[in-house]
PDB file of C-alpha atoms in Angstrom:
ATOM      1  CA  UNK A   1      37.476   4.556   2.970  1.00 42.00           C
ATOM      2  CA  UNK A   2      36.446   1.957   5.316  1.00 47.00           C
ATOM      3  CA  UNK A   3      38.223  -0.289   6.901  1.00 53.00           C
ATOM      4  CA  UNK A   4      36.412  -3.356   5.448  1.00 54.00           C
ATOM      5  CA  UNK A   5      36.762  -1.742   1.880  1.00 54.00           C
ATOM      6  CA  UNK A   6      41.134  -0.685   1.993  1.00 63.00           C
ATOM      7  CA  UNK A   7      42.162  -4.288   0.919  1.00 69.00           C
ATOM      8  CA  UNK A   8      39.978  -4.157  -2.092  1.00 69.00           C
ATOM      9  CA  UNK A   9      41.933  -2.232  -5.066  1.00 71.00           C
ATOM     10  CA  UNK A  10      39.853   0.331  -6.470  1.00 74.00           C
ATOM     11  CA  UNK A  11      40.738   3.510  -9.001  1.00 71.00           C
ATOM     12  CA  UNK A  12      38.971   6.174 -10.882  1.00 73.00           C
ATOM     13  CA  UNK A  13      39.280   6.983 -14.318  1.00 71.00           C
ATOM     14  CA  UNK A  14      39.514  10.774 -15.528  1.00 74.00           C
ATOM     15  CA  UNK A  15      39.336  11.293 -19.671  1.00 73.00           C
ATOM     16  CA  UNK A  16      39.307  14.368 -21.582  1.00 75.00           C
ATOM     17  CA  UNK A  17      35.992  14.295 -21.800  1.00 77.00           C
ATOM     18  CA  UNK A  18      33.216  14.815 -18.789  1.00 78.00           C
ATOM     19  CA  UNK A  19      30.655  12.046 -18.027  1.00 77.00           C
ATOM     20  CA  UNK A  20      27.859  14.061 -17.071  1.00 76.00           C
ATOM     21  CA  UNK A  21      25.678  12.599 -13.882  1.00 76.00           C
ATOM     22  CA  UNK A  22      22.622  10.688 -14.122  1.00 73.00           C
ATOM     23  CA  UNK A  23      21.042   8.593 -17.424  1.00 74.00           C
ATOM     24  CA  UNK A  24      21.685   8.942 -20.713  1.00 79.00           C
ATOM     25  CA  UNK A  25      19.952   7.708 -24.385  1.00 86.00           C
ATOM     26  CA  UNK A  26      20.760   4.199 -25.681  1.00 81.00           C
ATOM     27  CA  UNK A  27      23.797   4.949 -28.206  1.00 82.00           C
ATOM     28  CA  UNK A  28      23.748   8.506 -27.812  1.00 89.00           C
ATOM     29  CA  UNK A  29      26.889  10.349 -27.378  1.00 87.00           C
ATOM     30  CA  UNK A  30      27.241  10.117 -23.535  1.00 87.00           C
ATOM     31  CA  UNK A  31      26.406   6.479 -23.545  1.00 85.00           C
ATOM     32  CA  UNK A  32      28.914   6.009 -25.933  1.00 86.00           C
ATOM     33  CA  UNK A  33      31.529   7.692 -23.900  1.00 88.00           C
ATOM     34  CA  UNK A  34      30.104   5.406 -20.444  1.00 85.00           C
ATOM     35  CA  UNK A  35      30.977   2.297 -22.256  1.00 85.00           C
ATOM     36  CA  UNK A  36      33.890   3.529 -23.583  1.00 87.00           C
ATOM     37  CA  UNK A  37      35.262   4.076 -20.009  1.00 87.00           C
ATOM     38  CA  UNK A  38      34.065   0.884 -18.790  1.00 88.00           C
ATOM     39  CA  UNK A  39      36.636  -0.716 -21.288  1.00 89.00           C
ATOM     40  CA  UNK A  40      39.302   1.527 -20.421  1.00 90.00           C
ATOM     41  CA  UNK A  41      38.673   0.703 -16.414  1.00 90.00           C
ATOM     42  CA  UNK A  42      38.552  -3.289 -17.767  1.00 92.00           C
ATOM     43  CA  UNK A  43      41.769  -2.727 -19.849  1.00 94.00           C
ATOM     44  CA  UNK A  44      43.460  -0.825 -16.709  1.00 92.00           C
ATOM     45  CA  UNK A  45      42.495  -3.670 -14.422  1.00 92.00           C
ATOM     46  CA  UNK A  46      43.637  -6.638 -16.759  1.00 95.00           C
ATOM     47  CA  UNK A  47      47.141  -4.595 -17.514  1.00 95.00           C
ATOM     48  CA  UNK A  48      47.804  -5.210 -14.078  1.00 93.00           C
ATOM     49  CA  UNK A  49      47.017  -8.830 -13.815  1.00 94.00           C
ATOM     50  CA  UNK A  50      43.934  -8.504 -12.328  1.00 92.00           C
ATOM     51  CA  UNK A  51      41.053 -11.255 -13.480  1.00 93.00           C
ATOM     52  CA  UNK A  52      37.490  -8.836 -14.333  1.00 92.00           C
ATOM     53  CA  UNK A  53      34.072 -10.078 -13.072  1.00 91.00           C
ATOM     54  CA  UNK A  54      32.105  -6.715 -14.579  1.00 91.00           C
ATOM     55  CA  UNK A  55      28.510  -6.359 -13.512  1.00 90.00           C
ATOM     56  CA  UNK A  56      26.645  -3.426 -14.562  1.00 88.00           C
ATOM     57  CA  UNK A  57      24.964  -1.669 -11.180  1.00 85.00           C
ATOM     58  CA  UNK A  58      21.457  -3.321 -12.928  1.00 85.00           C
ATOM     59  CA  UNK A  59      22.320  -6.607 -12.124  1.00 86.00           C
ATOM     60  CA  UNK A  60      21.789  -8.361  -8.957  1.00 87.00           C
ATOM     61  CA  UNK A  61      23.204 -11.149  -7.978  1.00 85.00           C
ATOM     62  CA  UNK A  62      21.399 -13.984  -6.393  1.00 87.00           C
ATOM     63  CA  UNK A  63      23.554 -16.784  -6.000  1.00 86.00           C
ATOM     64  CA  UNK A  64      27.584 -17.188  -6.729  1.00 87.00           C
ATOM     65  CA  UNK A  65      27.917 -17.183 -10.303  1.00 86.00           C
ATOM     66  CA  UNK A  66      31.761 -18.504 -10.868  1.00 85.00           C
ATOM     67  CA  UNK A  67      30.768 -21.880 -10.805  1.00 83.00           C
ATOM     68  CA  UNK A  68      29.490 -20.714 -14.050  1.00 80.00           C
ATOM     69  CA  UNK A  69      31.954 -18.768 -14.964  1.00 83.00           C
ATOM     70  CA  UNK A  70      35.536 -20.335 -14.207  1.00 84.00           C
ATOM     71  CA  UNK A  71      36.491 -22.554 -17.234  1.00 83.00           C
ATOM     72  CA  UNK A  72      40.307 -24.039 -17.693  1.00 83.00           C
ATOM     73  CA  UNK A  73      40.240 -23.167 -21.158  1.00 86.00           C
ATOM     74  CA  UNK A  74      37.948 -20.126 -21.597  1.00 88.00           C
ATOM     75  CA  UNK A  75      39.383 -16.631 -21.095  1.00 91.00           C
ATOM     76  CA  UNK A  76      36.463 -14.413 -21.760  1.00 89.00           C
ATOM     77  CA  UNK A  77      32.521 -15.615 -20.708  1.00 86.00           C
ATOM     78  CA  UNK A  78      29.592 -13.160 -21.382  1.00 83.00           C
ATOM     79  CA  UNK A  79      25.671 -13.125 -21.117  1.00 81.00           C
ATOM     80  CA  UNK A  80      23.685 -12.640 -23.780  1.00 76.00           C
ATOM     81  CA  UNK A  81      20.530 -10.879 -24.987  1.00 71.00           C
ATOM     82  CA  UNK A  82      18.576 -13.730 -24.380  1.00 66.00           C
ATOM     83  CA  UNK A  83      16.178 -15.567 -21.685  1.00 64.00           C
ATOM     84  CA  UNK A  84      17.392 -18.775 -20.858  1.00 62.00           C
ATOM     85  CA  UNK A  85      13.335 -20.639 -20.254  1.00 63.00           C
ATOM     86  CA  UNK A  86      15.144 -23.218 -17.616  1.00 62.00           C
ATOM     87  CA  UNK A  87      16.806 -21.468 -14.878  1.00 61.00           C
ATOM     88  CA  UNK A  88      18.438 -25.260 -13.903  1.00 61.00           C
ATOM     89  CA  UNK A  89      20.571 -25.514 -17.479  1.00 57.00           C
ATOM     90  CA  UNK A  90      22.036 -23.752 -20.158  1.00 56.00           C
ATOM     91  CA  UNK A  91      19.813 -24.981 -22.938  1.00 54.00           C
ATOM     92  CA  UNK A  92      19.523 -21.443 -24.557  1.00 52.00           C
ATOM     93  CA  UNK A  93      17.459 -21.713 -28.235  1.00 57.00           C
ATOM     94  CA  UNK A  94      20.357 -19.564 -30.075  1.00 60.00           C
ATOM     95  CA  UNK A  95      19.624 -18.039 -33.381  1.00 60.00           C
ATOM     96  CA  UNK A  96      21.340 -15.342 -35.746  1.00 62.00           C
ATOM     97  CA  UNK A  97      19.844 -12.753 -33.892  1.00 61.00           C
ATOM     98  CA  UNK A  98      21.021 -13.074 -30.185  1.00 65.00           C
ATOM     99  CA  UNK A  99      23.950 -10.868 -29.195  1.00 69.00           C
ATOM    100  CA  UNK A 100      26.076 -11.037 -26.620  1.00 71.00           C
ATOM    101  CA  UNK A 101      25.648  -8.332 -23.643  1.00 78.00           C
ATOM    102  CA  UNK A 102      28.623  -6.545 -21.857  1.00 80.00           C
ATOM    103  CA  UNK A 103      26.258  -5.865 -18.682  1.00 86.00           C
ATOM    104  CA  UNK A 104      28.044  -9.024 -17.106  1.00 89.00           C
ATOM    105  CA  UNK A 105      31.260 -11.041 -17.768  1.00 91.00           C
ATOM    106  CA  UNK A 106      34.004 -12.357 -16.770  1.00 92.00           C
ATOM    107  CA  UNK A 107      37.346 -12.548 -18.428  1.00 94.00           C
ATOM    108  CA  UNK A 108      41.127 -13.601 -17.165  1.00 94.00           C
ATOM    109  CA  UNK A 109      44.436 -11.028 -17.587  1.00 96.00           C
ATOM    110  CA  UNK A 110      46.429 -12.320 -19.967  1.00 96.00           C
ATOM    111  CA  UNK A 111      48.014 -11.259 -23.560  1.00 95.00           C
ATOM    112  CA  UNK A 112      44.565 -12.635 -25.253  1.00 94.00           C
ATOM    113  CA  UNK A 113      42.708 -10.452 -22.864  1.00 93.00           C
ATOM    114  CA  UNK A 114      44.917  -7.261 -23.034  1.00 95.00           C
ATOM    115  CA  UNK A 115      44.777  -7.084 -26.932  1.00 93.00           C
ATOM    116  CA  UNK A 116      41.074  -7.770 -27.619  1.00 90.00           C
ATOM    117  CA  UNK A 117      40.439  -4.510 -25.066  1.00 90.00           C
ATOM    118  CA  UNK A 118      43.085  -2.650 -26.637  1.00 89.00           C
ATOM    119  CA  UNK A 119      41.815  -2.982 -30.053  1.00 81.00           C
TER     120      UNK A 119
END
């Protein structure tokens, strides 16, 4: 570990089934079983009181994004499968067919939190 690194908590996850190395298929069965350890690693975090910024290693980040983020009374903010045209607003043109995206979010520990990853 280095020394900059030790302050920042980190922990692996081990399941009863293998993630194998390198990419896998849209929805196939080892994509399935990535996501479904990215929840468990979420839930882990949040059960002990830890606040989740999750970025998926595709996503780069150019400026600080809590400023878009931290709400007083929003728990859980996500992106979604859609271009936003005006990189200054959040004027998105929603319809019935955008869906939100778990490659980035943000959500706070608390009871809300810990029983909408358990389910």
């Amino acid at each position: 570990v280095n020394d900059h690194m030790s302050s920042i908590p980190s922990f692996e996850l081990k399941g009863r089934k293998k993630v194998n190395e390198g990419s896998s298929l849209f929805r196939s069965a080892q994509f399935n079983l990535i996501a479904e350890r990215k929840v468990e690693g979420v839930l882990y975090a949040l059960r002990l009181g830890f606040n989740v910024l999750f970025a998926d290693t595709d996503i780069i980040l150019l400026r600080d994004p809590f400023r878009h983020l931290i709400w007083n009374n929003v728990d859980y903010v996500h992106s979604i499968n859609h271009v936003c045209d005006n990189p200054n607003a959040w004027d998105f043109q929603k319809n019935e067919y955008d869906e939100g995206n778990t490659g980035f979010y943000f959500i706070r520990s608390n009871a809300k939190a810990v029983n909408l990853y358990s389910k």
